[in-house]
Structures are given as C-alpha cells and as structure tokens.
Protein backbone atom coordinates (compact mmCIF):
# COMPACT_ATOMS: atom_id res chain seq x y z
CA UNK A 1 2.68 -51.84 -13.58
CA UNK A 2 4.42 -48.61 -12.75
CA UNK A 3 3.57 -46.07 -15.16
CA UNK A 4 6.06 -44.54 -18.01
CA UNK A 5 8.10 -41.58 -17.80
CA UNK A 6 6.00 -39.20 -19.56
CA UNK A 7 2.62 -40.49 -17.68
CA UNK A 8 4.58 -39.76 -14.47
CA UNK A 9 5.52 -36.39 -15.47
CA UNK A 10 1.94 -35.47 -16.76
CA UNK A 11 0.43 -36.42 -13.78
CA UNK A 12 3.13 -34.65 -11.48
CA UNK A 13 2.97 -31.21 -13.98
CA UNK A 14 -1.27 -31.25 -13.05
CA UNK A 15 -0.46 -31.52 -9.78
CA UNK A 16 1.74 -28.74 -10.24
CA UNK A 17 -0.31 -26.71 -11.94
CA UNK A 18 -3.40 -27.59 -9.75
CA UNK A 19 -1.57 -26.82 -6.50
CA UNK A 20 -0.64 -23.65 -7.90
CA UNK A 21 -4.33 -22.63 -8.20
CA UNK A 22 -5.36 -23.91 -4.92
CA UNK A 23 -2.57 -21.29 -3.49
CA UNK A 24 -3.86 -18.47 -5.63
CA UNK A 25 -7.47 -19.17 -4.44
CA UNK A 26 -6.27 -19.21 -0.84
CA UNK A 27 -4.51 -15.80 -1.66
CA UNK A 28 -7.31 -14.40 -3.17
CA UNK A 29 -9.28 -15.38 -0.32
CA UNK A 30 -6.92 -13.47 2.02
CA UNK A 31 -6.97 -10.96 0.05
CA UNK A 32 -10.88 -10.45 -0.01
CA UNK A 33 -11.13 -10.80 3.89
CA UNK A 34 -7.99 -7.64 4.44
CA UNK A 35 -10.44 -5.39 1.86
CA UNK A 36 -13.26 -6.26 4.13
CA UNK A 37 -10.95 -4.99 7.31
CA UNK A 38 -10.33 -1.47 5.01
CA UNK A 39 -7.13 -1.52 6.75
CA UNK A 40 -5.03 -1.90 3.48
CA UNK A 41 -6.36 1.42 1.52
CA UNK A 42 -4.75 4.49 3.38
CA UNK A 43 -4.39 7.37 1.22
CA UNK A 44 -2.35 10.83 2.16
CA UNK A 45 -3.45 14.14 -0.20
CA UNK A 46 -0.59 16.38 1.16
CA UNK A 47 -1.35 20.36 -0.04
CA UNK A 48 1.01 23.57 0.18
CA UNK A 49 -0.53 26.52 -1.90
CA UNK A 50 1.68 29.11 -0.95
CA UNK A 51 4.51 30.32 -3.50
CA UNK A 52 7.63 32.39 -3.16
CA UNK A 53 10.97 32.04 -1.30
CA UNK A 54 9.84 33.44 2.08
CA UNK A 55 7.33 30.96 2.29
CA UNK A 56 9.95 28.18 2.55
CA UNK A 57 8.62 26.63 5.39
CA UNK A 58 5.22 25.84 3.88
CA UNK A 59 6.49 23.31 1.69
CA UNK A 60 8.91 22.21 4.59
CA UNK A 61 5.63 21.75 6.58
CA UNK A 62 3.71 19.00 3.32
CA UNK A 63 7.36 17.83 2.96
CA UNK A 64 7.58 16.66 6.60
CA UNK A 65 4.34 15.18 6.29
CA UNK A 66 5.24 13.51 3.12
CA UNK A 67 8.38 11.80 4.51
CA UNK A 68 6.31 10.87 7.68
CA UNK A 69 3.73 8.80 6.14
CA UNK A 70 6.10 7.14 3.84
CA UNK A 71 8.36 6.38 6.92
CA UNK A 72 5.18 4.43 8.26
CA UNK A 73 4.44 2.58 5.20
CA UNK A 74 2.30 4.58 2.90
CA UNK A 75 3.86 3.82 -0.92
CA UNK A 76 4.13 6.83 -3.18
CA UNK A 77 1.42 5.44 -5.32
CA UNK A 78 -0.99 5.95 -2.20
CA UNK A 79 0.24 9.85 -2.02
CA UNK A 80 -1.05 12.79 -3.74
CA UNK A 81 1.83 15.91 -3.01
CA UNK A 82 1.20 19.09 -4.38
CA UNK A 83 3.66 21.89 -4.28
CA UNK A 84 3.01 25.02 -5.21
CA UNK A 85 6.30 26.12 -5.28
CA UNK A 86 9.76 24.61 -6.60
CA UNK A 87 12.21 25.24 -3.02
CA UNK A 88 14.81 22.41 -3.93
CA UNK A 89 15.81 24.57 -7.11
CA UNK A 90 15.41 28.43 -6.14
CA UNK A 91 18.06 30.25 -6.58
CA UNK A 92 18.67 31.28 -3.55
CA UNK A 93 18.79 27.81 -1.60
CA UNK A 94 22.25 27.43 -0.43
CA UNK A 95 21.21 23.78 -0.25
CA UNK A 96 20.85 22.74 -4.27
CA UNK A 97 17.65 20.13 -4.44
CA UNK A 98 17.39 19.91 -0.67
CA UNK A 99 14.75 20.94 1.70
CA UNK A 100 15.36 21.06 5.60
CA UNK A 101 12.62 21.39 8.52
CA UNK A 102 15.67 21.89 11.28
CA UNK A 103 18.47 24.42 11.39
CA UNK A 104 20.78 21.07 12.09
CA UNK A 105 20.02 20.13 8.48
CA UNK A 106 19.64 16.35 10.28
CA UNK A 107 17.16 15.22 7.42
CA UNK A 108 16.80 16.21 3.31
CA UNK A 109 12.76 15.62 3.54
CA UNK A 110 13.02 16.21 -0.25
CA UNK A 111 15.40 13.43 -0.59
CA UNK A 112 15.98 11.46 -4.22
CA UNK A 113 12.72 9.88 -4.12
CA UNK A 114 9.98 12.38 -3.95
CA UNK A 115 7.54 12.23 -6.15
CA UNK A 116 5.67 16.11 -6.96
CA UNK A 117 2.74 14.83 -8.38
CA UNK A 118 1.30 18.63 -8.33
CA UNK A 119 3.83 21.08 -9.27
CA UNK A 120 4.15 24.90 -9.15
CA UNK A 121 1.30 26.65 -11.78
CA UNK A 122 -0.37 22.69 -11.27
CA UNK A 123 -1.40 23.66 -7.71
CA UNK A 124 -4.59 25.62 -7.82
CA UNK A 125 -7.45 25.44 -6.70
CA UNK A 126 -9.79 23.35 -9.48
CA UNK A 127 -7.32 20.86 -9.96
CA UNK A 128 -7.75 20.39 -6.37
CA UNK A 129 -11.22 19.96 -6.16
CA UNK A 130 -11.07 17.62 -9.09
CA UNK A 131 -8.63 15.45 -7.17
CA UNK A 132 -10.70 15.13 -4.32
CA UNK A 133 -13.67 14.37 -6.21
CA UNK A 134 -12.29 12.08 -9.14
CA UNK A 135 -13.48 14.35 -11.90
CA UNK A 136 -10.53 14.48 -14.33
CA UNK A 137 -9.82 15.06 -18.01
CA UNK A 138 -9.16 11.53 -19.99
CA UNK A 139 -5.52 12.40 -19.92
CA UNK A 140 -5.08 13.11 -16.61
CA UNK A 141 -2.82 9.74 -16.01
CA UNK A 142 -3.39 7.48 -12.49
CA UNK A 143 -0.69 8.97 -10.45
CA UNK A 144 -2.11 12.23 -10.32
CA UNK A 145 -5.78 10.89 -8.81
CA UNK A 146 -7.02 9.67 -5.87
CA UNK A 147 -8.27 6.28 -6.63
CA UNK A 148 -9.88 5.65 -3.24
CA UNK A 149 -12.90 3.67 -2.56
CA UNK A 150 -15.79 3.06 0.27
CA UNK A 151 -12.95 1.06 2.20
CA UNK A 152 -10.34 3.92 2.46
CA UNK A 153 -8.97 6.16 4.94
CA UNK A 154 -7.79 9.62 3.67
CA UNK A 155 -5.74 12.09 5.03
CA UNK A 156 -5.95 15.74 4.12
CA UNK A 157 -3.23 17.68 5.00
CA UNK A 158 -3.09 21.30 3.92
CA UNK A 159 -0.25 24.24 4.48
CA UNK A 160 -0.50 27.76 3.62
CA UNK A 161 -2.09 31.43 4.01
CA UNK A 162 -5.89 31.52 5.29
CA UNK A 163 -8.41 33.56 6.63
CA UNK A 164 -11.96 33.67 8.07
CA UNK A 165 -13.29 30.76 5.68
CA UNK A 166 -10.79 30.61 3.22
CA UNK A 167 -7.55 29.27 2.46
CA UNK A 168 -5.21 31.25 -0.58
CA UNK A 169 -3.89 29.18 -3.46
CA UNK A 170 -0.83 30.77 -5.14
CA UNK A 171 -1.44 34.34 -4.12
CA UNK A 172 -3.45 34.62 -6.79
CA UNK A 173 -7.07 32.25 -5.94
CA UNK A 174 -8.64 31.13 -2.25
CA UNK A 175 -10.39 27.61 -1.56
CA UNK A 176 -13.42 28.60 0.30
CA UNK A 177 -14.66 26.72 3.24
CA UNK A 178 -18.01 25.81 1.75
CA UNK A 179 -16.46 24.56 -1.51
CA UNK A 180 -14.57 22.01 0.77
CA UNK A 181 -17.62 20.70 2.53
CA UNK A 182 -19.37 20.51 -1.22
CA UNK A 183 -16.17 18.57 -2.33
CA UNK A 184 -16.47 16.11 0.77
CA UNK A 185 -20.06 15.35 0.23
CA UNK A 186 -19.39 14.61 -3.63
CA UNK A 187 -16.91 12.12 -1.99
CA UNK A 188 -19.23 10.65 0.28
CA UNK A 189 -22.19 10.11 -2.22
CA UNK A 190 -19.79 8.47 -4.67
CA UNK A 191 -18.17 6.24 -1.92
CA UNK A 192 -14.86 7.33 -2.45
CA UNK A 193 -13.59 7.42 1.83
CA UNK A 194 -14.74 5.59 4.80
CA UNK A 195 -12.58 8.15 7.27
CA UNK A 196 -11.20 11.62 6.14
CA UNK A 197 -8.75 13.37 9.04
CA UNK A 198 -8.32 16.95 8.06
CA UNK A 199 -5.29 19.03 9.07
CA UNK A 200 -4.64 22.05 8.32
CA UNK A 201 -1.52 24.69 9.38
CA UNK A 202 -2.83 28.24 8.52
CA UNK A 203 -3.82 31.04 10.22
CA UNK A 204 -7.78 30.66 11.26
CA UNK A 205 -7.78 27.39 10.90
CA UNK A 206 -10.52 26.15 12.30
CA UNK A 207 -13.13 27.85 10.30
CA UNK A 208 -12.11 25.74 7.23
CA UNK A 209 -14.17 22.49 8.58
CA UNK A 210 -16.91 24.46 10.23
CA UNK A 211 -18.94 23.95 7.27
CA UNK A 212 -18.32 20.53 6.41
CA UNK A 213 -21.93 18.50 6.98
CA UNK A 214 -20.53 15.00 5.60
CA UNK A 215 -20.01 11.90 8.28
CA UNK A 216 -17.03 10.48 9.36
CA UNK A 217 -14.41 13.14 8.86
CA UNK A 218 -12.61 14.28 11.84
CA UNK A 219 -11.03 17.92 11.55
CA UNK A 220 -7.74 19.40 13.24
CA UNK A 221 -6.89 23.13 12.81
CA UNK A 222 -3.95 25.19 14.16
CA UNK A 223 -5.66 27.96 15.36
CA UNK A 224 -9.25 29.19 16.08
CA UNK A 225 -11.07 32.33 14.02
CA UNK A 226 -9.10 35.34 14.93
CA UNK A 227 -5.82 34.02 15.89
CA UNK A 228 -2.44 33.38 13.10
CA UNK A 229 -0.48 29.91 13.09
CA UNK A 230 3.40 30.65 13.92
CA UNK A 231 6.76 29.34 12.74
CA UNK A 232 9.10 27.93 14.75
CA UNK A 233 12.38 28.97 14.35
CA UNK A 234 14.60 30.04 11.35
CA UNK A 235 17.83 28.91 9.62
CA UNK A 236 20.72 31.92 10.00
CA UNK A 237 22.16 29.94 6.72
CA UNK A 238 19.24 30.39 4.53
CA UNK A 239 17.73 33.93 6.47
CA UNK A 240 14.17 32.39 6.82
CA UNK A 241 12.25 30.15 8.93
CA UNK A 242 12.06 26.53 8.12
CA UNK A 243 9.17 25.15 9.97
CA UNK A 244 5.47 26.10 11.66
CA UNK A 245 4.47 25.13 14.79
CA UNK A 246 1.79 23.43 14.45
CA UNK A 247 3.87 21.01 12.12
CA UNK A 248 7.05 21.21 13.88
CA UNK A 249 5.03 19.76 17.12
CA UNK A 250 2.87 16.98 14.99
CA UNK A 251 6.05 15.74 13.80
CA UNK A 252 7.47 15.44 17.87
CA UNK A 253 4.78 12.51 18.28
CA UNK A 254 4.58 10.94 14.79
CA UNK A 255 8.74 10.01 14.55
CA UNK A 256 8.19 8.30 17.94
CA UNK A 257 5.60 5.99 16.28
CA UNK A 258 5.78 3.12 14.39
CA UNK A 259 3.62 0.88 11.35
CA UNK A 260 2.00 -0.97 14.41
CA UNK A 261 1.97 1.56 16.72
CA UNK A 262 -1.04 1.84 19.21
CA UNK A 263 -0.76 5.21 19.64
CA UNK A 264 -4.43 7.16 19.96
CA UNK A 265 -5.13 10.74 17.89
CA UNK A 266 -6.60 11.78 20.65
CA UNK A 267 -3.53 11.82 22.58
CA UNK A 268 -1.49 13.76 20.32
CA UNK A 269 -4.84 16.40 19.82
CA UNK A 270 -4.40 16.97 23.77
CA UNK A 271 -0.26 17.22 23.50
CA UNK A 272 -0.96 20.75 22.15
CA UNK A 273 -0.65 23.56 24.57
CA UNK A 274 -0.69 27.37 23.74
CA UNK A 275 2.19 27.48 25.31
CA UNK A 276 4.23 25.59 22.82
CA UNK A 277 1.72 26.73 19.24
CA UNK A 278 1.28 30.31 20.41
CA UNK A 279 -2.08 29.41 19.11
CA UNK A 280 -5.15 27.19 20.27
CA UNK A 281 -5.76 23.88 18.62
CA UNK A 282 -9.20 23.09 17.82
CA UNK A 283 -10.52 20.19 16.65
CA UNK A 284 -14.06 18.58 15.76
CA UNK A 285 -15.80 14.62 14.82
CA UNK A 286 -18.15 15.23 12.57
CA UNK A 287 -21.02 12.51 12.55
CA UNK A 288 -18.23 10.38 13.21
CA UNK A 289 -19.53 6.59 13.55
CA UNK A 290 -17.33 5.62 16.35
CA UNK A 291 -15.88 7.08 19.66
CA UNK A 292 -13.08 9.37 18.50
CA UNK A 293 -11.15 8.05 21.28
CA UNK A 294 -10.52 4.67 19.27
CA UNK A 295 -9.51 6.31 16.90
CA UNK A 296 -5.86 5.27 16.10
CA UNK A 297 -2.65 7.57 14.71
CA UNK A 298 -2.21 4.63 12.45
CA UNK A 299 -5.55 4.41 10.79
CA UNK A 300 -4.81 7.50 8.95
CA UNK A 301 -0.70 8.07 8.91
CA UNK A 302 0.42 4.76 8.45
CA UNK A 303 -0.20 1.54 5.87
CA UNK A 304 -1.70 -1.17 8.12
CA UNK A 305 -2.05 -3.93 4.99
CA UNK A 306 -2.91 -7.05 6.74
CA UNK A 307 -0.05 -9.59 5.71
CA UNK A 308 -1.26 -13.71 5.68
CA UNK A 309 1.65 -15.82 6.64
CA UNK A 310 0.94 -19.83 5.52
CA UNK A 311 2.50 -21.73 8.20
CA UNK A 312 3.33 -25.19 6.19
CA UNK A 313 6.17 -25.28 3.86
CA UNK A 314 5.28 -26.73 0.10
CA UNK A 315 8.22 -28.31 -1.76
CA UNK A 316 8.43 -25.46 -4.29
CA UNK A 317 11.25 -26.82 -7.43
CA UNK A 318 14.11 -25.43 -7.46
CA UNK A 319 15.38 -26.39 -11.16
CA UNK A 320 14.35 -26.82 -14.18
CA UNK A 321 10.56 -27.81 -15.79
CA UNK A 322 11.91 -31.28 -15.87
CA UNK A 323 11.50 -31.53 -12.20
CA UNK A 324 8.25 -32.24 -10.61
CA UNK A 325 6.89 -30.51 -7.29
CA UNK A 326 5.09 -34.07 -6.54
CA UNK A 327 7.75 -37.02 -6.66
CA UNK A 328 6.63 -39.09 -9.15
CA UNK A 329 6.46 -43.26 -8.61
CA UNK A 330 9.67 -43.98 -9.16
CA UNK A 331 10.44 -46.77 -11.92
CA UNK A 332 13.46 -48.98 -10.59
CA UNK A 333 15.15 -50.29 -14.04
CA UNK A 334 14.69 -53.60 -14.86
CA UNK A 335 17.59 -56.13 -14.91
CA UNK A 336 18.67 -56.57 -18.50
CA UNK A 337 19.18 -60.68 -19.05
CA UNK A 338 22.58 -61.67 -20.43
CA UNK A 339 22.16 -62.16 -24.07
CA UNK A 340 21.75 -65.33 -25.43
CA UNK A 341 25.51 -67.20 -27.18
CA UNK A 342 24.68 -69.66 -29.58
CA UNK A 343 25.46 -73.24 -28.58
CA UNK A 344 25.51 -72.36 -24.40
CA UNK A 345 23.71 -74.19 -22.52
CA UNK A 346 21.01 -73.72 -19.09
CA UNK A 347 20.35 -70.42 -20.32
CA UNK A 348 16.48 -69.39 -20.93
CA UNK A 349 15.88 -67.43 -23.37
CA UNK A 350 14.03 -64.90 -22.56
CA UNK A 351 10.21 -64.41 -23.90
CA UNK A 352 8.20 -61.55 -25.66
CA UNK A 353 6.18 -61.06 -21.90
CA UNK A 354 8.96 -62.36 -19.52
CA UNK A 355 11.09 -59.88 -17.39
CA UNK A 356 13.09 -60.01 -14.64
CA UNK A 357 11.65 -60.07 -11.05
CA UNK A 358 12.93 -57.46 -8.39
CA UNK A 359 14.38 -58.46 -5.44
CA UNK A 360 12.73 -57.77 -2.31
CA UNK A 361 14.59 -55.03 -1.23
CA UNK A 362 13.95 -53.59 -4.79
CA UNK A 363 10.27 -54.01 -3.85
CA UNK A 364 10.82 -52.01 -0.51
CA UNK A 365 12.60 -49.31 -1.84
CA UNK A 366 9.72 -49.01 -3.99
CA UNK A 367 7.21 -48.75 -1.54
CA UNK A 368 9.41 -46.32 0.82
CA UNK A 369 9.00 -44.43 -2.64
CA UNK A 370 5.56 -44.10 -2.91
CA UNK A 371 4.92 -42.79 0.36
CA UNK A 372 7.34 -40.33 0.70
CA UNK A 373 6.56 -38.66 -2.31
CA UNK A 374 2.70 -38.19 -0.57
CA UNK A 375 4.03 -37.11 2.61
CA UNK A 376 5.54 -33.75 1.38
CA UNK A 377 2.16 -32.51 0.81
CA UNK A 378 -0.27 -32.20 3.98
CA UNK A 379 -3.64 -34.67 3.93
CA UNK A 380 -5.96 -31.78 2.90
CA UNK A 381 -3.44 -30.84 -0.04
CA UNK A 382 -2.33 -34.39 -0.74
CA UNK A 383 -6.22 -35.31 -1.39
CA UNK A 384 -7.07 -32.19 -3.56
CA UNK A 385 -3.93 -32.71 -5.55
CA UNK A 386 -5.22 -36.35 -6.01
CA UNK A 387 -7.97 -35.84 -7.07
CA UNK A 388 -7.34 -32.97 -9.55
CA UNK A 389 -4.29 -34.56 -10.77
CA UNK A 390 -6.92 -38.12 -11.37
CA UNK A 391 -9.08 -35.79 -13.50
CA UNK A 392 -6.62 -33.50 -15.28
CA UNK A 393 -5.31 -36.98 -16.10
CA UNK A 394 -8.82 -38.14 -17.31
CA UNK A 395 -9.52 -35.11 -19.39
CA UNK A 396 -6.01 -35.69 -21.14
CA UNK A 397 -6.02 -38.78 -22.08
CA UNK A 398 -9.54 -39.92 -22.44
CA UNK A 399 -9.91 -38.73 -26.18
CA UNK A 400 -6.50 -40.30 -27.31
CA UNK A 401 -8.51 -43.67 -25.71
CA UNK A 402 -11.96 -43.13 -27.92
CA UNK A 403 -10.06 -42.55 -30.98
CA UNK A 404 -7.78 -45.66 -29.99
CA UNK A 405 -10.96 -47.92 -29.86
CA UNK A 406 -12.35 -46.08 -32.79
CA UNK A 407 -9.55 -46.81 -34.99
C-alpha cells in the first residue's frame, strides 16, 4: 500500500535533511585536508613609518604592495596596513584621496576600498611589536591583529628611513634590529607562522635581518650596510618623487604574475641589478627547511586557498518547503465508483475494504515512478539516504506506535 501524503513527505524532508549533512561532512572534510596543505592562510603585514609630505613615496611604496597582494587574492581581512601618514588628504595633494606610484597617474593604489587598519599617531613602534606577536589590549578589535597560526605564511613588508640596525618610526622612535629578531622568535614559540618573507625598502637594509636567529624566515633588503635605497623618479605635478626603487622594480615582476602563477622568488631576487637599484640587493634563508629555490612568489604574495569542485550534480529544490529533494512514491488517485441510484440495477455497491483496481498501465507508470525518483541520487548517496531516511523514520514514529498499543 503506497504510503500517505504526509509519510511521503516525512520521509523525503529526512532525506533532505540527511543529505544535507552528508554534504557538510564532505565539506568539512575538504576543508580539514586544504588546512593540512597551509596553502589557504597567507597573511600580508604591510608597514610605512615615515611621516610628512616629502615622504610621499613611502606610503606609495606599502600602497603598491597593498594593491598587489589583493590583486592576487589576499582579502583585506588577511592584511594588516599601517600608515604612518594620511597622503590621500594632505593639503597639498593636487590629487584629493588619491595616491599614485607613476607620473602617468595610470592607477589610484589608494582606491575606494582600502582599508588603514594602522593610521597616522597608530603607527609606532609598540603597537607594532604587539601585532606581530598577538599581545593586545581586550579592546583591540580582530581587524587590527594578526590572527595567524602554525599553518600560515606571512609577509613583512616594511618602507621607510633606516640605518645601521635600525629602522625610524615617525621621526620621533626607531625599531631596532634585535627587537625584530626577539619579536620573530615570540612568533615562532607560540606557532603563530610556518614561512615569514621579509622585505624591506630603506637605506641599510640588510642589517635589519642580520640578527634574526628564528627558522624559516627568508629576508630581502634593498641595500647592504653603508649604502641608501633610491627613488625612482618624481611627479612635476605634485614636486616630489612618487616611488623607490627597490619597490618600483618588485612591482615590474609581481603585475606580470598571476593567483596560480609558477613564478620562483628566486628569480625575481636575481632580476635586481645595481644598475637599475643604484644599490645592491641582499638577501638571506635563515634555517629555512626547504631549498629556497622552491620557494614560490605565490606562497607568500598571493591566496592559494585550495577550492574542492564535486563533480555530480544533486537535484537541489528550487521552490518552496513543500517540494521534496527525493521524489516521493507517487500515489496515482484511485477511481472514484459511480454512486449508487436507488432502484438501478447490475451495479455493486461498493464495500467498506473494496476499491478500484488500476489498470496496468497505471501499475507501470507506477513503477517507472519509483525508480526514477532513486536514480537522481548516485548508489553511494542513494544507500546512505536510505538508510538514514529508514531510521529518521523509525525514531519518528516509533513512540506514536508504543503509545498506540499502550492505549
């Protein structure tokens, strides 16, 4: 006997509902297995400390780097940008709320979706150190920390005016070399980066990671102890240079790549000639646990989230709650008998357990049915959903039964 209306659509809602978890386990699964690559945790802590209008191009220089990593698929909620300085509104840009890094003015790199997270008398040099290590005041809210973990890659960008060791904040404070190295070992005893790449555009560069003593961070400087970092070229419009060199040439290789691009560090550490920086580029692995040459431009610039595509299509409901993702059995509708005149004759009237027989081709139509509505699902689905659906349906309806035979 087929079963009624609301049976049918009790049993078809649990195997709704229990298809629905089986997808969010598989998800979850898929989920668990891209944290185990570390692939989906890039984070970018983007730094200019320098302050005043003639130091334009520093915050052109984070800027750039800010609009890179984005390009390549970092979200804003994976970037830490600190500015020390507020260029889009200074009185004397020509350019209200826009920053360029080319004379051409091709590209706003400020844009209408930057988000400062660090801003002006915000940039110094604790708050800083707290971000890199996680220790912040209680109401300090989440977009202005680095929530990173064992599994992420971080890179450290920093812009400004340096020296032999040290690196000035605001004019006013300096970040010294060994206070970086104590901030990246804090880091690595509490797990919170797998990779660090450290760049820095400032004169000296190089003796900013020469003290650093924790594994896996790779560092990138400008220029070596005793030599400046140089800008570019200047904008006649706004009297001031826009852009440093180091930067300016970082940027030639990085808008060629893309989010899947195969594109080695090490390549674009040997594209820098003195020729071009005015300036030697140095660069150092530190306890790094595999060959810097695998190292990829990716790993650290773009968001490499690993993306699970399910190749079968599930017949997902398109209306309302009324409609079931399984078909139910469908009930053909009885033929109703004629009623019974008084006084005609041949007629049977019909009994209290008589009903009409369907015809044969009802019967097929029937069947057709019932195995079409188990052929939208696939046999490993179609036997889970089965079997849930047989004890959902069990667990339901079992205590009406006791209290049935009880009463």
């Amino acid at each position: 006997q087929p079963p009624s209306g609301a049976v049918a659509v009790g049993m078809a809602a649990a195997g709704r509902w229990a298809l629905a978890v089986a997808l969010s386990l598989m998800g979850f699964a898929q989920l668990m297995c891209a944290c185990a690559d570390g692939s989906h945790n890039n984070w970018a802590v983007l730094v200019c400390t320098s302050r005043y209008w003639f130091n334009y191009r520093h915050v052109a220089n984070a800027l750039s780097f800010y609009h890179t990593v984005k390009r390549l698929g970092i979200p804003d909620s994976k970037i830490i940008l600190m500015l020390a300085d507020d260029m889009p509104c200074n009185p004397r840009n020509s350019n209200s709320a826009k920053v360029y890094n080319n004379m051409d003015h091709r590209l706003n790199i400020y844009g209408d979706s930057v988000e400062v997270d660090y801003r002006g008398a915000e940039v110094t040099v604790e708050n800083f150190l707290r971000v890199m290590t996680g220790r912040h005041a209680d109401e300090v809210p989440r977009s202005q920390r680095l929530l990173s973990d064992e599994d992420s890659n971080i890179l450290l960008f920093m812009t400004g005016h340096g020296g032999a060791d040290f690196l000035k904040f605001q004019d006013q404070e300096e970040l010294q070399a060994w206070d970086l190295a104590d901030a990246l070992q804090q880091m690595h005893v509490k797990k919170r980066y797998k990779e660090v790449l450290f760049m820095i555009d400032t004169c000296q560069a190089s003796t900013m990671y020469r003290h650093i003593y924790s594994p896996n961070v790779i560092g990138v400087g400008s220029s070596r102890k005793g030599q400046s970092s140089y800008s570019h070229h200047a904008d006649p419009r706004l009297g001031l240079t826009v852009i440093d060199r180091f930067t300016h040439y970082t940027l030639e290789t990085l808008e060629k790549i893309g989010p899947e691009s195969k594109a080695l560090l090490i390549t674009l550490l040997k594209s820098y000639t003195y020729d071009n920086l005015h300036s030697t580029v140095e660069y150092t692995a530190i306890k790094l646990e595999r060959p810097l040459s695998s190292v990829l431009l990716t790993d650290f610039f773009a968001s490499a989230t690993l993306t699970h595509f399910i190749p079968a299509a599930y017949p997902l409901p398109l209306g309302s709650d009324e409609e079931v993702l399984v078909k139910p059995l469908r009930v053909e509708p009885q033929e109703v008998p004629p009623p019974v005149l008084a006084g005609s004759e041949n007629v049977e009237a019909p009994t209290k357990h008589s009903r009409a027989k369907p015809g044969a081709e009802q019967e097929q139509s029937g069947d057709s049915a019932n195995s079409s509505s188990l052929e939208l699902m696939p046999p490993p689905e179609r036997v889970a959903v089965a079997i849930v659906a047989l004890g959902l349906s069990v667990v339901m309806f079992w205590p009406f039964q006791t209290l049935k035979c009880k009463t």
